[in-house]
Amino acid sequence: LISESYRKKDWTQFEWDVIRERNLENRFIPVRLDDTKILGLPNTFIYIRYDGKDISKIVEVAVKKLLDFESSRGIKRETEYEKILDAIRNDSKGALAQAYQLVIDKRERTPLNNVEMPVCENRCYKVVEEEWFNLSVAKRLSVKAVLPTGLSLSDAIANLKHCAIMFFNAHKPDAITVYGYFEGTDVDSYFTAGQVTFAPFGKWEKAQDGVAYNIPVSAFEFEVHYEVDPNVKLIADLGKTSVE
């Protein structure tokens, strides 16, 4: 980062000597913060000027230089698909091994405390289905609830959160998710009113970790999803409401 301060400090002088020695390998990217002249950096040398706001150009050049460096040395990065596939394989094996060990150990978690009921001034949901998904010693509960059409988005999510905590306090699952459907829509299809999950760190898949590491209810969080079916007429003040 070329600046007046860079020229004045002792340690940067040492750094600059190292940079000049390695310059033949084209391994550094000069970024100018001002017009200070640095001995050994010709005015004709290509640099990036930072305006104090946008760093996207610096990031872009840095990434391209890194990729060129790796390519010149035969280093191959995994594609996004390869990363995902590898993660699934490794995580699946780890999850199965963990599930097996929890059964062998007859693991029991510390009982979870009740959670304070969230505010829901316009409570109007109707539960139509409950289903348990238990793997190893971890207990997961899925609930489907029907909501009247015409609710605002904030009211719909408030109802689903209320439903989730009501069932959580009653059954103490390691994770619970509530799917919301507006009246007249198919409850066997994709949710139409929203989805609320209450689990360790807001992740349904962390239920087993919750048991393995005895994660307390204080680490449970909400994760909210909503994607209204275009065929459903919903009057929602999207511009005036907010969802936590």
Tab-separated table of C-alpha atoms in Angstrom:
chain	number	residue	atom	x	y	z
A	1	LEU	CA	0.000	0.000	0.000
A	2	ILE	CA	1.954	2.964	-1.322
A	3	SER	CA	1.570	6.126	0.763
A	4	GLU	CA	3.541	8.826	2.533
A	5	SER	CA	3.409	6.777	5.737
A	6	TYR	CA	4.807	3.766	3.878
A	7	ARG	CA	7.858	5.761	2.815
A	8	LYS	CA	8.555	7.073	6.319
A	9	LYS	CA	8.441	3.893	8.408
A	10	ASP	CA	11.483	1.693	9.018
A	11	TRP	CA	9.817	-1.691	8.720
A	12	THR	CA	8.273	-0.791	5.363
A	13	GLN	CA	11.743	0.054	4.029
A	14	PHE	CA	12.818	-3.481	4.846
A	15	GLU	CA	9.657	-4.852	3.231
A	16	TRP	CA	10.274	-2.795	0.097
A	17	ASP	CA	13.797	-4.223	-0.221
A	18	VAL	CA	12.324	-7.745	-0.112
A	19	ILE	CA	9.673	-6.826	-2.672
A	20	ARG	CA	12.265	-5.478	-5.120
A	21	GLU	CA	14.309	-8.674	-4.799
A	22	ARG	CA	11.260	-10.763	-5.659
A	23	ASN	CA	9.921	-8.464	-8.351
A	24	LEU	CA	11.247	-10.687	-11.123
A	25	GLU	CA	8.622	-13.234	-10.069
A	26	ASN	CA	5.906	-10.572	-10.384
A	27	ARG	CA	4.484	-11.440	-6.990
A	28	PHE	CA	3.258	-8.126	-5.669
A	29	ILE	CA	0.481	-5.680	-6.514
A	30	PRO	CA	1.188	-2.003	-5.761
A	31	VAL	CA	-1.854	-0.086	-4.541
A	32	ARG	CA	-1.536	3.692	-4.333
A	33	LEU	CA	-3.255	5.575	-1.522
A	34	ASP	CA	-1.712	8.890	-2.589
A	35	ASP	CA	0.899	10.244	-5.038
A	36	THR	CA	3.970	9.560	-2.887
A	37	LYS	CA	7.002	8.518	-4.931
A	38	ILE	CA	8.847	5.421	-3.744
A	39	LEU	CA	12.478	4.816	-4.692
A	40	GLY	CA	12.604	1.774	-6.943
A	41	LEU	CA	8.990	2.049	-8.104
A	42	PRO	CA	9.026	3.623	-11.569
A	43	ASN	CA	6.179	5.944	-12.529
A	44	THR	CA	5.554	3.672	-15.504
A	45	PHE	CA	4.926	0.664	-13.264
A	46	ILE	CA	1.328	-0.555	-13.360
A	47	TYR	CA	-0.490	-0.005	-10.054
A	48	ILE	CA	-4.014	0.249	-8.699
A	49	ARG	CA	-5.293	3.466	-7.183
A	50	TYR	CA	-7.538	3.100	-4.132
A	51	ASP	CA	-10.136	5.832	-3.698
A	52	GLY	CA	-10.951	4.933	-0.098
A	53	LYS	CA	-14.301	3.369	-1.000
A	54	ASP	CA	-14.348	0.616	-3.607
A	55	ILE	CA	-11.961	-2.332	-3.144
A	56	SER	CA	-13.552	-4.542	-5.813
A	57	LYS	CA	-10.830	-3.820	-8.407
A	58	ILE	CA	-8.085	-4.672	-5.914
A	59	VAL	CA	-9.823	-7.932	-5.016
A	60	GLU	CA	-10.332	-8.828	-8.683
A	61	VAL	CA	-6.671	-8.271	-9.582
A	62	ALA	CA	-5.456	-10.139	-6.483
A	63	VAL	CA	-7.610	-13.166	-7.261
A	64	LYS	CA	-6.551	-13.247	-10.919
A	65	LYS	CA	-2.884	-13.003	-9.956
A	66	LEU	CA	-3.303	-15.855	-7.479
A	67	LEU	CA	-5.022	-18.027	-10.091
A	68	ASP	CA	-2.285	-17.278	-12.647
A	69	PHE	CA	0.357	-18.158	-10.066
A	70	GLU	CA	-1.340	-21.491	-9.296
A	71	SER	CA	-1.887	-22.297	-12.968
A	72	SER	CA	1.786	-21.688	-13.798
A	73	ARG	CA	2.749	-24.234	-11.151
A	74	GLY	CA	0.193	-26.872	-12.057
A	75	ILE	CA	-1.962	-26.247	-8.987
A	76	LYS	CA	-5.584	-27.188	-9.712
A	77	ARG	CA	-8.415	-25.787	-7.630
A	78	GLU	CA	-11.549	-27.819	-7.052
A	79	THR	CA	-14.628	-26.677	-8.916
A	80	GLU	CA	-17.667	-25.653	-6.854
A	81	TYR	CA	-19.305	-28.941	-7.824
A	82	GLU	CA	-16.300	-30.931	-6.631
A	83	LYS	CA	-16.262	-29.027	-3.326
A	84	ILE	CA	-19.957	-29.687	-2.726
A	85	LEU	CA	-19.654	-33.351	-3.655
A	86	ASP	CA	-16.656	-33.809	-1.376
A	87	ALA	CA	-18.441	-32.045	1.488
A	88	ILE	CA	-21.484	-34.305	1.107
A	89	ARG	CA	-19.342	-37.426	1.126
A	90	ASN	CA	-17.280	-36.404	4.122
A	91	ASP	CA	-20.164	-34.941	6.096
A	92	SER	CA	-22.343	-37.984	5.465
A	93	LYS	CA	-19.669	-40.354	6.711
A	94	GLY	CA	-19.037	-38.174	9.716
A	95	ALA	CA	-22.743	-37.898	10.492
A	96	LEU	CA	-23.268	-41.650	10.270
A	97	ALA	CA	-20.241	-42.351	12.440
A	98	GLN	CA	-21.443	-39.779	14.953
A	99	ALA	CA	-24.980	-41.215	14.959
A	100	TYR	CA	-23.630	-44.720	15.541
A	101	GLN	CA	-21.391	-43.589	18.383
A	102	LEU	CA	-24.215	-41.718	20.084
A	103	VAL	CA	-26.272	-44.919	20.119
A	104	ILE	CA	-23.352	-46.983	21.423
A	105	ASP	CA	-22.694	-44.421	24.153
A	106	LYS	CA	-26.408	-44.283	25.013
A	107	ARG	CA	-25.956	-40.532	24.933
A	108	GLU	CA	-28.517	-38.401	26.715
A	109	ARG	CA	-28.439	-34.635	26.564
A	110	THR	CA	-29.131	-32.265	29.400
A	111	PRO	CA	-32.869	-31.487	29.348
A	112	LEU	CA	-33.648	-28.357	27.359
A	113	ASN	CA	-35.332	-25.431	29.077
A	114	ASN	CA	-38.562	-23.861	27.955
A	115	VAL	CA	-38.351	-20.895	25.621
A	116	GLU	CA	-40.338	-17.701	26.069
A	117	MET	CA	-43.261	-17.582	23.688
A	118	PRO	CA	-42.754	-15.051	20.884
A	119	VAL	CA	-45.243	-12.233	20.455
A	120	CYS	CA	-48.114	-13.103	18.119
A	121	GLU	CA	-50.966	-10.619	18.423
A	122	ASN	CA	-52.942	-12.119	15.549
A	123	ARG	CA	-52.667	-15.839	16.277
A	124	CYS	CA	-54.657	-17.683	13.616
A	125	TYR	CA	-52.722	-20.776	12.529
A	126	LYS	CA	-54.171	-24.269	12.501
A	127	VAL	CA	-51.878	-27.307	12.796
A	128	VAL	CA	-52.759	-30.023	10.279
A	129	GLU	CA	-49.823	-32.417	10.489
A	130	GLU	CA	-46.954	-33.473	12.776
A	131	GLU	CA	-44.139	-35.797	11.778
A	132	TRP	CA	-41.061	-36.947	13.687
A	133	PHE	CA	-37.731	-37.621	12.011
A	134	ASN	CA	-35.516	-39.422	14.512
A	135	LEU	CA	-32.004	-40.474	13.565
A	136	SER	CA	-29.860	-42.070	16.225
A	137	VAL	CA	-30.721	-40.279	19.465
A	138	ALA	CA	-31.520	-36.921	17.845
A	139	LYS	CA	-35.198	-36.005	17.597
A	140	ARG	CA	-36.500	-33.730	14.864
A	141	LEU	CA	-40.080	-32.570	14.544
A	142	SER	CA	-41.764	-31.256	11.392
A	143	VAL	CA	-45.091	-29.436	11.653
A	144	LYS	CA	-47.451	-28.163	8.963
A	145	ALA	CA	-49.803	-25.291	9.717
A	146	VAL	CA	-52.501	-23.555	7.689
A	147	LEU	CA	-52.911	-19.765	7.753
A	148	PRO	CA	-55.732	-17.581	6.419
A	149	THR	CA	-55.009	-15.609	3.263
A	150	GLY	CA	-54.630	-11.874	3.554
A	151	LEU	CA	-52.030	-11.939	6.330
A	152	SER	CA	-49.075	-9.609	6.133
A	153	LEU	CA	-45.699	-11.273	5.887
A	154	SER	CA	-44.794	-10.244	9.434
A	155	ASP	CA	-48.027	-11.743	10.818
A	156	ALA	CA	-47.472	-14.975	8.906
A	157	ILE	CA	-43.933	-15.387	10.259
A	158	ALA	CA	-45.068	-14.440	13.783
A	159	ASN	CA	-47.666	-17.228	13.653
A	160	LEU	CA	-45.115	-19.788	12.462
A	161	LYS	CA	-42.635	-18.778	15.179
A	162	HIS	CA	-45.364	-19.058	17.814
A	163	CYS	CA	-46.282	-22.518	16.535
A	164	ALA	CA	-42.642	-23.632	16.583
A	165	ILE	CA	-42.063	-22.577	20.191
A	166	MET	CA	-45.370	-24.019	21.368
A	167	PHE	CA	-44.374	-27.443	20.029
A	168	PHE	CA	-40.781	-27.035	21.190
A	169	ASN	CA	-41.821	-26.367	24.777
A	170	ALA	CA	-44.256	-29.270	24.707
A	171	HIS	CA	-41.920	-31.914	23.234
A	172	LYS	CA	-38.332	-30.560	23.457
A	173	PRO	CA	-37.135	-31.803	20.043
A	174	ASP	CA	-33.495	-31.260	19.076
A	175	ALA	CA	-34.777	-29.298	16.065
A	176	ILE	CA	-38.190	-28.249	14.846
A	177	THR	CA	-39.351	-26.789	11.565
A	178	VAL	CA	-42.820	-25.406	10.788
A	179	TYR	CA	-44.111	-25.147	7.224
A	180	GLY	CA	-46.867	-22.617	6.642
A	181	TYR	CA	-49.553	-22.920	3.979
A	182	PHE	CA	-52.291	-20.487	3.077
A	183	GLU	CA	-55.841	-21.795	3.021
A	184	GLY	CA	-56.698	-23.464	-0.263
A	185	THR	CA	-53.115	-24.496	-1.107
A	186	ASP	CA	-51.750	-28.035	-1.186
A	187	VAL	CA	-50.071	-28.894	2.135
A	188	ASP	CA	-48.249	-31.755	0.426
A	189	SER	CA	-46.362	-29.369	-1.820
A	190	TYR	CA	-43.861	-26.538	-1.287
A	191	PHE	CA	-44.813	-24.148	1.524
A	192	THR	CA	-46.755	-21.068	0.457
A	193	ALA	CA	-46.724	-18.916	3.602
A	194	GLY	CA	-43.191	-19.517	4.858
A	195	GLN	CA	-40.964	-21.830	6.844
A	196	VAL	CA	-39.531	-21.351	10.323
A	197	THR	CA	-36.850	-23.558	11.840
A	198	PHE	CA	-35.830	-23.467	15.498
A	199	ALA	CA	-32.635	-25.415	16.069
A	200	PRO	CA	-29.014	-25.111	17.187
A	201	PHE	CA	-27.664	-22.073	15.325
A	202	GLY	CA	-30.863	-22.082	13.274
A	203	LYS	CA	-29.860	-25.225	11.355
A	204	TRP	CA	-32.113	-28.296	11.147
A	205	GLU	CA	-29.090	-30.433	10.273
A	206	LYS	CA	-27.368	-29.446	13.545
A	207	ALA	CA	-29.837	-31.419	15.685
A	208	GLN	CA	-27.431	-34.322	16.044
A	209	ASP	CA	-24.597	-31.977	16.986
A	210	GLY	CA	-26.924	-30.563	19.605
A	211	VAL	CA	-27.040	-33.948	21.284
A	212	ALA	CA	-23.392	-34.825	20.698
A	213	TYR	CA	-22.087	-31.592	22.205
A	214	ASN	CA	-24.948	-30.970	24.620
A	215	ILE	CA	-25.711	-27.614	23.001
A	216	PRO	CA	-27.998	-25.582	25.311
A	217	VAL	CA	-31.230	-23.955	24.215
A	218	SER	CA	-29.522	-20.561	24.483
A	219	ALA	CA	-27.694	-21.471	21.249
A	220	PHE	CA	-30.944	-22.247	19.411
A	221	GLU	CA	-31.961	-19.692	16.792
A	222	PHE	CA	-34.699	-19.059	14.258
A	223	GLU	CA	-34.088	-19.452	10.546
A	224	VAL	CA	-36.851	-18.007	8.381
A	225	HIS	CA	-37.658	-18.661	4.743
A	226	TYR	CA	-40.521	-17.312	2.727
A	227	GLU	CA	-41.302	-17.685	-0.960
A	228	VAL	CA	-44.909	-17.030	-1.758
A	229	ASP	CA	-46.492	-19.234	-4.403
A	230	PRO	CA	-47.267	-16.945	-7.405
A	231	ASN	CA	-50.638	-18.652	-7.764
A	232	VAL	CA	-51.647	-17.565	-4.255
A	233	LYS	CA	-53.116	-14.115	-3.790
A	234	LEU	CA	-51.385	-12.698	-0.726
A	235	ILE	CA	-51.867	-9.155	0.485
A	236	ALA	CA	-48.550	-8.464	2.172
A	237	ASP	CA	-46.981	-5.115	2.963
A	238	LEU	CA	-43.487	-6.259	1.973
A	239	GLY	CA	-42.229	-2.709	1.941
A	240	LYS	CA	-43.470	-1.914	5.439
A	241	THR	CA	-42.700	-5.089	7.351
A	242	SER	CA	-39.472	-6.667	8.448
A	243	VAL	CA	-38.649	-10.192	9.481
A	244	GLU	CA	-35.940	-10.957	12.012
